Tab-separated table of C-alpha atoms in Angstrom:
chain	number	residue	atom	x	y	z
A	1	UNK	CA	5.081	-26.800	-8.232
A	2	UNK	CA	4.505	-29.336	-5.431
A	3	UNK	CA	5.076	-33.076	-5.774
A	4	UNK	CA	1.469	-33.945	-4.935
A	5	UNK	CA	0.127	-32.163	-8.000
A	6	UNK	CA	-1.124	-35.303	-9.734
A	7	UNK	CA	-2.906	-36.626	-6.638
A	8	UNK	CA	-4.997	-33.451	-6.336
A	9	UNK	CA	-4.000	-30.513	-4.211
A	10	UNK	CA	-4.835	-30.339	-0.533
A	11	UNK	CA	-6.487	-27.197	0.742
A	12	UNK	CA	-3.217	-25.998	2.245
A	13	UNK	CA	-1.287	-26.214	-1.014
A	14	UNK	CA	-4.238	-24.620	-2.854
A	15	UNK	CA	-3.777	-21.471	-0.803
A	16	UNK	CA	-0.052	-21.657	-1.441
A	17	UNK	CA	-0.574	-21.548	-5.216
A	18	UNK	CA	-2.504	-18.268	-4.986
A	19	UNK	CA	-0.063	-16.763	-2.520
A	20	UNK	CA	2.922	-17.875	-4.546
A	21	UNK	CA	1.587	-16.347	-7.773
A	22	UNK	CA	0.797	-13.020	-6.086
A	23	UNK	CA	4.047	-12.860	-4.119
A	24	UNK	CA	6.091	-13.621	-7.219
A	25	UNK	CA	4.288	-11.121	-9.446
A	26	UNK	CA	4.925	-8.401	-6.861
A	27	UNK	CA	8.571	-9.328	-6.377
A	28	UNK	CA	9.330	-9.435	-10.088
A	29	UNK	CA	7.521	-6.139	-10.667
A	30	UNK	CA	9.528	-4.451	-7.927
A	31	UNK	CA	12.911	-5.923	-8.919
A	32	UNK	CA	12.592	-5.172	-12.645
A	33	UNK	CA	11.336	-1.619	-12.133
A	34	UNK	CA	13.991	-0.889	-9.484
A	35	UNK	CA	16.763	-2.018	-11.845
A	36	UNK	CA	15.472	0.197	-14.664
A	37	UNK	CA	15.072	3.188	-12.319
A	38	UNK	CA	18.618	2.637	-10.977
A	39	UNK	CA	20.081	2.477	-14.503
A	40	UNK	CA	18.331	5.724	-15.461
A	41	UNK	CA	19.445	7.456	-12.268
A	42	UNK	CA	23.081	6.365	-12.721
A	43	UNK	CA	23.096	7.640	-16.332
A	44	UNK	CA	21.600	10.948	-15.144
A	45	UNK	CA	24.208	11.342	-12.386
A	46	UNK	CA	27.160	10.339	-14.595
A	47	UNK	CA	26.274	12.451	-17.618
A	48	UNK	CA	24.450	15.259	-15.804
A	49	UNK	CA	22.026	15.203	-18.711
A	50	UNK	CA	18.322	14.485	-18.257
A	51	UNK	CA	17.858	14.364	-22.041
A	52	UNK	CA	15.416	17.295	-21.818
A	53	UNK	CA	15.594	21.087	-21.457
A	54	UNK	CA	15.919	22.291	-17.825
A	55	UNK	CA	12.696	21.997	-15.838
A	56	UNK	CA	11.092	19.647	-18.346
A	57	UNK	CA	10.336	15.940	-18.107
A	58	UNK	CA	7.970	13.583	-19.977
A	59	UNK	CA	4.407	13.178	-18.657
A	60	UNK	CA	2.876	10.756	-21.135
A	61	UNK	CA	3.473	7.079	-21.805
A	62	UNK	CA	4.007	7.441	-25.609
A	63	UNK	CA	6.617	10.144	-25.010
A	64	UNK	CA	8.458	7.989	-22.458
A	65	UNK	CA	8.505	4.994	-24.806
A	66	UNK	CA	9.715	7.122	-27.734
A	67	UNK	CA	12.545	8.714	-25.734
A	68	UNK	CA	13.711	5.516	-24.040
A	69	UNK	CA	15.059	4.467	-27.451
A	70	UNK	CA	17.419	7.486	-27.336
A	71	UNK	CA	18.611	6.504	-23.835
A	72	UNK	CA	17.388	9.778	-22.334
A	73	UNK	CA	17.983	9.286	-18.598
A	74	UNK	CA	14.654	10.785	-17.435
A	75	UNK	CA	12.757	8.620	-19.920
A	76	UNK	CA	14.480	5.486	-18.567
A	77	UNK	CA	13.625	6.478	-14.968
A	78	UNK	CA	10.010	7.123	-15.998
A	79	UNK	CA	9.772	3.737	-17.699
A	80	UNK	CA	10.819	2.115	-14.417
A	81	UNK	CA	8.383	4.279	-12.426
A	82	UNK	CA	5.523	3.391	-14.777
A	83	UNK	CA	6.310	-0.315	-14.379
A	84	UNK	CA	6.321	0.157	-10.604
A	85	UNK	CA	2.907	1.862	-10.784
A	86	UNK	CA	1.577	-0.945	-12.988
A	87	UNK	CA	2.753	-3.671	-10.569
A	88	UNK	CA	-0.243	-3.569	-8.139
A	89	UNK	CA	-2.670	-3.540	-11.082
A	90	UNK	CA	-0.845	-6.477	-12.630
A	91	UNK	CA	-0.979	-8.190	-9.248
A	92	UNK	CA	-4.796	-7.906	-9.171
A	93	UNK	CA	-5.032	-9.340	-12.692
A	94	UNK	CA	-2.680	-12.204	-11.770
A	95	UNK	CA	-4.802	-12.978	-8.688
A	96	UNK	CA	-7.894	-13.520	-10.859
A	97	UNK	CA	-6.028	-16.230	-12.735
A	98	UNK	CA	-4.718	-17.700	-9.487
A	99	UNK	CA	-8.209	-17.840	-7.930
A	100	UNK	CA	-9.572	-19.374	-11.157
A	101	UNK	CA	-6.906	-22.055	-10.976
A	102	UNK	CA	-7.833	-22.534	-7.334
A	103	UNK	CA	-11.510	-22.995	-8.273
A	104	UNK	CA	-12.506	-20.264	-5.815
A	105	UNK	CA	-15.518	-18.735	-7.584
A	106	UNK	CA	-16.467	-16.061	-5.000
A	107	UNK	CA	-12.932	-14.675	-5.104
A	108	UNK	CA	-12.728	-14.768	-8.892
A	109	UNK	CA	-15.795	-12.488	-8.841
A	110	UNK	CA	-14.497	-10.275	-6.025
A	111	UNK	CA	-11.134	-9.790	-7.716
A	112	UNK	CA	-12.695	-9.152	-11.118
A	113	UNK	CA	-14.851	-6.454	-9.514
A	114	UNK	CA	-11.750	-4.845	-7.979
A	115	UNK	CA	-9.950	-4.889	-11.338
A	116	UNK	CA	-13.002	-3.352	-13.046
A	117	UNK	CA	-13.105	-0.559	-10.425
A	118	UNK	CA	-9.372	0.025	-10.913
A	119	UNK	CA	-9.713	0.322	-14.667
A	120	UNK	CA	-12.762	2.563	-14.244
A	121	UNK	CA	-10.858	4.902	-11.939
A	122	UNK	CA	-7.923	5.027	-14.364
A	123	UNK	CA	-10.336	5.952	-17.179
A	124	UNK	CA	-12.124	8.537	-15.029
A	125	UNK	CA	-8.803	10.097	-14.130
A	126	UNK	CA	-7.948	10.463	-17.788
A	127	UNK	CA	-11.288	12.076	-18.634
A	128	UNK	CA	-10.721	14.796	-16.035
B	1	UNK	CA	20.414	19.467	-12.592
B	2	UNK	CA	19.506	18.128	-9.184
B	3	UNK	CA	22.686	17.656	-7.177
B	4	UNK	CA	24.084	14.310	-6.079
B	5	UNK	CA	23.954	15.359	-2.413
B	6	UNK	CA	20.235	16.179	-2.639
B	7	UNK	CA	19.551	12.845	-4.314
B	8	UNK	CA	21.461	11.044	-1.540
B	9	UNK	CA	19.447	12.899	1.134
B	10	UNK	CA	16.170	12.010	-0.581
B	11	UNK	CA	17.345	8.399	-0.798
B	12	UNK	CA	18.141	8.233	2.934
B	13	UNK	CA	14.770	9.671	3.952
B	14	UNK	CA	13.099	7.215	1.588
B	15	UNK	CA	14.833	4.263	3.294
B	16	UNK	CA	13.401	5.509	6.597
B	17	UNK	CA	9.948	5.961	5.045
B	18	UNK	CA	10.105	2.413	3.685
B	19	UNK	CA	10.969	0.954	7.102
B	20	UNK	CA	8.158	2.843	8.876
B	21	UNK	CA	5.711	2.084	6.067
B	22	UNK	CA	6.433	-1.643	6.046
B	23	UNK	CA	6.249	-1.901	9.853
B	24	UNK	CA	2.959	-0.083	10.253
B	25	UNK	CA	1.122	-0.839	7.008
B	26	UNK	CA	1.284	2.789	5.885
B	27	UNK	CA	2.559	4.223	2.644
B	28	UNK	CA	5.392	6.249	4.088
B	29	UNK	CA	3.790	9.506	2.985
B	30	UNK	CA	3.820	10.755	6.570
B	31	UNK	CA	7.625	10.557	6.448
B	32	UNK	CA	8.208	11.518	2.802
B	33	UNK	CA	6.025	14.639	2.513
B	34	UNK	CA	7.299	16.542	5.577
B	35	UNK	CA	10.941	15.560	4.934
B	36	UNK	CA	10.901	16.633	1.298
B	37	UNK	CA	8.979	19.882	1.823
B	38	UNK	CA	10.203	21.107	5.231
B	39	UNK	CA	13.741	19.738	5.351
B	40	UNK	CA	14.796	19.642	1.711
B	41	UNK	CA	12.657	22.539	0.406
B	42	UNK	CA	11.207	20.536	-2.447
B	43	UNK	CA	8.026	21.799	-4.128
B	44	UNK	CA	4.895	20.265	-2.561
B	45	UNK	CA	3.683	19.194	-6.033
B	46	UNK	CA	6.709	16.939	-6.450
B	47	UNK	CA	6.511	15.789	-2.830
B	48	UNK	CA	2.942	14.557	-3.410
B	49	UNK	CA	4.041	12.681	-6.539
B	50	UNK	CA	6.974	11.185	-4.609
B	51	UNK	CA	4.605	10.132	-1.844
B	52	UNK	CA	2.366	8.230	-4.302
B	53	UNK	CA	5.462	6.454	-5.665
B	54	UNK	CA	6.491	5.702	-2.089
B	55	UNK	CA	3.102	4.122	-1.288
B	56	UNK	CA	3.308	1.817	-4.297
B	57	UNK	CA	6.938	0.865	-3.648
B	58	UNK	CA	6.276	0.148	0.053
B	59	UNK	CA	3.189	-1.863	-0.756
B	60	UNK	CA	4.688	-4.048	-3.474
B	61	UNK	CA	8.058	-4.436	-1.729
B	62	UNK	CA	6.639	-5.287	1.691
B	63	UNK	CA	3.686	-7.344	0.498
B	64	UNK	CA	5.917	-9.666	-1.520
B	65	UNK	CA	7.753	-10.598	1.694
B	66	UNK	CA	4.715	-10.693	3.998
B	67	UNK	CA	2.772	-12.942	1.637
B	68	UNK	CA	5.713	-15.338	1.519
B	69	UNK	CA	5.718	-15.364	5.339
B	70	UNK	CA	1.939	-16.002	5.203
B	71	UNK	CA	1.202	-12.968	7.407
B	72	UNK	CA	-0.838	-11.130	4.784
B	73	UNK	CA	-4.394	-12.389	4.436
B	74	UNK	CA	-4.929	-12.126	0.702
B	75	UNK	CA	-8.640	-12.938	0.842
B	76	UNK	CA	-9.381	-10.352	3.510
B	77	UNK	CA	-7.347	-7.852	1.482
B	78	UNK	CA	-9.178	-8.599	-1.758
B	79	UNK	CA	-12.576	-8.561	-0.050
B	80	UNK	CA	-11.911	-5.154	1.503
B	81	UNK	CA	-10.449	-3.776	-1.732
B	82	UNK	CA	-13.986	-3.921	-3.134
B	83	UNK	CA	-14.896	-1.284	-0.552
B	84	UNK	CA	-11.801	0.902	-0.989
B	85	UNK	CA	-11.858	1.007	-4.794
B	86	UNK	CA	-15.603	1.782	-4.854
B	87	UNK	CA	-15.015	4.424	-2.187
B	88	UNK	CA	-12.179	5.997	-4.159
B	89	UNK	CA	-14.435	6.424	-7.184
B	90	UNK	CA	-17.214	7.879	-5.029
B	91	UNK	CA	-14.662	10.260	-3.570
B	92	UNK	CA	-13.587	11.421	-7.001
B	93	UNK	CA	-17.227	12.363	-7.723
B	94	UNK	CA	-17.858	13.944	-4.337
B	95	UNK	CA	-14.940	16.373	-4.644
B	96	UNK	CA	-16.330	19.897	-4.743
B	97	UNK	CA	-19.614	18.801	-3.137
B	98	UNK	CA	-18.264	18.547	0.393
B	99	UNK	CA	-15.874	21.001	1.970
B	100	UNK	CA	-12.610	19.221	2.845
B	101	UNK	CA	-12.651	21.195	6.138
B	102	UNK	CA	-15.506	19.145	7.588
B	103	UNK	CA	-13.973	15.929	6.341
B	104	UNK	CA	-10.697	16.714	8.079
B	105	UNK	CA	-12.536	17.427	11.332
B	106	UNK	CA	-14.735	14.312	11.131
B	107	UNK	CA	-11.745	12.106	10.462
B	108	UNK	CA	-9.640	13.778	13.129
B	109	UNK	CA	-12.359	12.773	15.603
B	110	UNK	CA	-12.545	9.197	14.263
B	111	UNK	CA	-8.762	8.852	14.405
B	112	UNK	CA	-8.621	10.474	17.836
B	113	UNK	CA	-11.126	7.932	19.110
B	114	UNK	CA	-9.191	5.053	17.611
B	115	UNK	CA	-5.947	6.386	19.087
B	116	UNK	CA	-7.582	6.088	22.493
B	117	UNK	CA	-8.961	2.621	21.737
B	118	UNK	CA	-5.584	1.391	20.576
B	119	UNK	CA	-3.844	2.921	23.579
B	120	UNK	CA	-6.228	1.023	25.872
B	121	UNK	CA	-5.330	-2.232	24.151
B	122	UNK	CA	-1.593	-1.466	23.984
B	123	UNK	CA	-0.725	-4.548	26.062
B	124	UNK	CA	-2.943	-6.954	24.183
B	125	UNK	CA	-0.742	-9.319	22.188
B	126	UNK	CA	-3.511	-11.180	20.361
B	127	UNK	CA	-7.264	-10.591	20.109
B	128	UNK	CA	-9.297	-12.761	22.496
B	129	UNK	CA	-12.861	-13.989	22.741
B	130	UNK	CA	-13.751	-13.328	19.120
B	131	UNK	CA	-17.144	-14.427	17.805
B	132	UNK	CA	-16.565	-15.115	14.122
B	133	UNK	CA	-18.815	-13.234	11.707
B	134	UNK	CA	-21.067	-15.464	9.536
B	135	UNK	CA	-19.227	-14.173	6.471
B	136	UNK	CA	-15.857	-15.000	8.009
B	137	UNK	CA	-16.376	-18.700	7.391
B	138	UNK	CA	-18.177	-18.324	4.061
B	139	UNK	CA	-15.593	-16.026	2.493
B	140	UNK	CA	-12.597	-17.459	4.348
B	141	UNK	CA	-11.877	-14.184	6.172
B	142	UNK	CA	-9.717	-16.142	8.591
B	143	UNK	CA	-6.332	-17.744	8.619
B	144	UNK	CA	-3.164	-18.536	10.497
B	145	UNK	CA	0.468	-17.522	10.474
B	146	UNK	CA	3.618	-18.626	12.278
B	147	UNK	CA	4.638	-16.016	14.817
B	148	UNK	CA	8.427	-15.880	15.111
B	149	UNK	CA	8.297	-14.094	18.471
B	150	UNK	CA	5.659	-16.260	20.133
B	151	UNK	CA	7.218	-19.305	18.433
B	152	UNK	CA	3.841	-20.777	17.561
B	153	UNK	CA	1.142	-20.812	14.933
B	154	UNK	CA	-1.442	-18.092	15.515
B	155	UNK	CA	-4.972	-18.835	14.291
B	156	UNK	CA	-7.409	-15.972	13.835
B	157	UNK	CA	-10.818	-15.160	12.459
B	158	UNK	CA	-12.650	-11.898	11.851
B	159	UNK	CA	-15.646	-10.277	13.470
B	160	UNK	CA	-17.302	-6.924	12.656
B	161	UNK	CA	-17.055	-7.576	8.917
B	162	UNK	CA	-19.760	-5.057	7.957
B	163	UNK	CA	-18.281	-2.327	10.159
B	164	UNK	CA	-14.813	-3.006	8.765
B	165	UNK	CA	-16.157	-2.944	5.226
B	166	UNK	CA	-17.942	0.352	5.942
B	167	UNK	CA	-14.803	1.980	7.361
B	168	UNK	CA	-12.855	0.753	4.335
B	169	UNK	CA	-15.410	2.378	2.053
B	170	UNK	CA	-14.953	5.614	4.026
B	171	UNK	CA	-11.179	5.227	3.761
B	172	UNK	CA	-11.556	4.898	-0.010
B	173	UNK	CA	-13.725	8.023	-0.202
B	174	UNK	CA	-11.194	9.987	1.835
B	175	UNK	CA	-8.219	8.868	-0.207
B	176	UNK	CA	-10.166	9.688	-3.384
B	177	UNK	CA	-11.008	13.146	-2.051
B	178	UNK	CA	-7.938	14.158	-0.090
B	179	UNK	CA	-5.294	11.692	-1.228
B	180	UNK	CA	-4.381	10.853	2.383
B	181	UNK	CA	-5.102	8.482	5.228
B	182	UNK	CA	-4.816	5.493	3.000
B	183	UNK	CA	-3.028	3.045	5.275
B	184	UNK	CA	-3.960	4.414	8.657
B	185	UNK	CA	-7.712	3.849	8.179
B	186	UNK	CA	-7.136	0.412	6.753
B	187	UNK	CA	-5.099	-0.725	9.759
B	188	UNK	CA	-7.706	0.835	12.057
B	189	UNK	CA	-10.624	-0.965	10.387
B	190	UNK	CA	-8.920	-4.346	10.578
B	191	UNK	CA	-7.564	-3.877	14.084
B	192	UNK	CA	-10.522	-2.199	15.794
B	193	UNK	CA	-13.526	-3.650	14.019
B	194	UNK	CA	-12.483	-6.952	12.529
B	195	UNK	CA	-10.168	-7.703	15.475
B	196	UNK	CA	-7.361	-9.265	13.474
B	197	UNK	CA	-3.904	-9.689	15.029
B	198	UNK	CA	-1.931	-6.439	14.655
B	199	UNK	CA	0.657	-8.053	12.366
B	200	UNK	CA	-2.032	-9.362	10.047
B	201	UNK	CA	-3.664	-5.910	9.997
B	202	UNK	CA	-0.485	-4.024	9.053
B	203	UNK	CA	0.669	-6.629	6.517
B	204	UNK	CA	-2.755	-6.795	4.859
B	205	UNK	CA	-2.963	-3.002	4.822
B	206	UNK	CA	0.434	-2.963	3.133
B	207	UNK	CA	-0.866	-5.367	0.531
B	208	UNK	CA	-3.892	-3.146	-0.172
B	209	UNK	CA	-2.511	0.404	-0.243
B	210	UNK	CA	-0.607	-0.139	-3.488
B	211	UNK	CA	-3.816	-0.868	-5.379
B	212	UNK	CA	-5.551	2.281	-4.115
B	213	UNK	CA	-2.494	4.391	-4.935
B	214	UNK	CA	-1.992	2.858	-8.387
B	215	UNK	CA	-5.542	3.876	-9.310
B	216	UNK	CA	-4.665	7.549	-8.905
B	217	UNK	CA	-0.958	7.446	-9.830
B	218	UNK	CA	-1.729	7.788	-13.527
B	219	UNK	CA	-3.339	11.180	-12.915
B	220	UNK	CA	-0.347	12.397	-10.912
B	221	UNK	CA	2.014	11.224	-13.630
B	222	UNK	CA	0.050	13.017	-16.369
B	223	UNK	CA	-0.146	16.186	-14.268
B	224	UNK	CA	3.639	16.277	-13.981
B	225	UNK	CA	3.759	15.671	-10.222
B	226	UNK	CA	6.205	12.800	-10.564
B	227	UNK	CA	9.627	14.371	-11.123
B	228	UNK	CA	12.055	11.656	-12.305
B	229	UNK	CA	15.087	12.909	-10.353
B	230	UNK	CA	13.069	13.070	-7.110
B	231	UNK	CA	10.870	9.997	-7.577
B	232	UNK	CA	13.827	7.762	-8.591
B	233	UNK	CA	15.752	7.974	-5.275
B	234	UNK	CA	12.421	7.749	-3.412
B	235	UNK	CA	11.440	4.532	-5.206
B	236	UNK	CA	14.866	2.910	-4.727
B	237	UNK	CA	15.197	3.982	-1.084
B	238	UNK	CA	11.683	2.878	-0.187
B	239	UNK	CA	12.137	-0.565	-1.744
B	240	UNK	CA	15.288	-1.108	0.356
B	241	UNK	CA	13.628	0.345	3.469
B	242	UNK	CA	10.510	-1.778	3.034
B	243	UNK	CA	12.631	-4.922	2.733
B	244	UNK	CA	14.422	-4.040	5.982
B	245	UNK	CA	11.081	-3.169	7.600
B	246	UNK	CA	9.577	-6.575	6.836
B	247	UNK	CA	12.591	-8.346	8.386
B	248	UNK	CA	12.181	-6.209	11.506
B	249	UNK	CA	8.407	-6.582	11.783
B	250	UNK	CA	8.340	-10.376	11.999
B	251	UNK	CA	10.716	-10.125	14.975
B	252	UNK	CA	8.539	-7.656	16.891
B	253	UNK	CA	5.667	-8.349	19.254
B	254	UNK	CA	2.169	-7.247	18.288
B	255	UNK	CA	2.169	-5.085	21.412
B	256	UNK	CA	5.398	-3.337	20.322
B	257	UNK	CA	3.838	-2.639	16.947
B	258	UNK	CA	0.816	-1.105	18.666
B	259	UNK	CA	3.038	1.085	20.828
B	260	UNK	CA	4.741	2.449	17.714
B	261	UNK	CA	1.389	2.910	16.006
B	262	UNK	CA	-0.303	4.929	18.779
B	263	UNK	CA	1.889	8.077	18.565
B	264	UNK	CA	1.702	7.993	14.740
B	265	UNK	CA	-2.093	7.817	14.975
B	266	UNK	CA	-2.126	10.697	17.457
B	267	UNK	CA	0.133	12.810	15.226
B	268	UNK	CA	-2.028	12.240	12.138
B	269	UNK	CA	-5.292	12.970	13.976
B	270	UNK	CA	-3.894	16.240	15.389
B	271	UNK	CA	-2.594	17.206	11.961
B	272	UNK	CA	-6.004	16.569	10.405
B	273	UNK	CA	-7.723	18.556	13.157
B	274	UNK	CA	-5.387	21.512	12.524
B	275	UNK	CA	-6.030	21.359	8.793
B	276	UNK	CA	-9.777	21.282	9.416
B	277	UNK	CA	-9.718	24.214	11.835
B	278	UNK	CA	-7.473	26.351	9.639
B	279	UNK	CA	-9.685	25.633	6.637
């Protein structure tokens, strides 16, 4: 990363490591999902075929994954959308590692708590 | 088949939503929902799903840029996310116990009050005379960024940490219950109570809203609210809009940002009041 890595990081570059990790994980998540969504949308517009009967589209992750293999345009779009939705959650998980690397104990705990709450709310939503 | 022209129209409104969302730290739902339902006659169920996608796209797209520019305060964001995520779960349990009517009215009053407070401070570029909160130092709820307009480094710290945390918890409850007001309450808590610079408040709000939205997006997806042909142009448009919005925001004054925020705040508080009164 920085040249001064071996001499021990200054406080300024410490913060940069965390910010860099988080900024990158968000950017990659957005770019990759946008490309997949765009590919799916272009296929849908060119062929006029969603891959499903009219008024129907997949609403579960296994179904999306299964249909992506057949290049169904709506399944490709949904794969991109699901990746987009996962990006903030991935970002929280990546921050835990970044704060660990930074040796910032209070924030490792804070971020772990946030991730636990996120997972809990995802599970609660499913149970409904 | 959804026509090409409709998809293009959705895309254009999404670009606009992304710009507004990135500038003000909101999800863009206040642009997306009315445009899709009133102008383009799209089913409200799909508009809500599109709005959730818009929040996540704005948040991730804008936050990536703001963090790079060091405007987002990641620690303040993470610290406050404890309150919003806990609030969101409380909200999910409270549903059915409290009538949404009263909630709308209570929050219309809170937002109305903060509209007034922000209007009074419309000419204040940076917060002044701040006594840092004891936790501000301990948990590093402070920072600095380079302001491109003022052409200098702006140092800031936070006060009113408990009040801000409390409002964030309330914001979480509300978004868990009603699915709205995500960004607007976050900006308000950081601006009014913690007294952060406006740019830091909107950028940090942007950083946070994606997490809150992602927690509930799974439910919307499973319920079939996220229509691929509608959500796809929304996601793509918002990402482009949010990127443009971040470029614009760093060139604006904090006071300009406030002046754009005040009418939006007023509009949302009136809308909530109407919803509460109508029942």
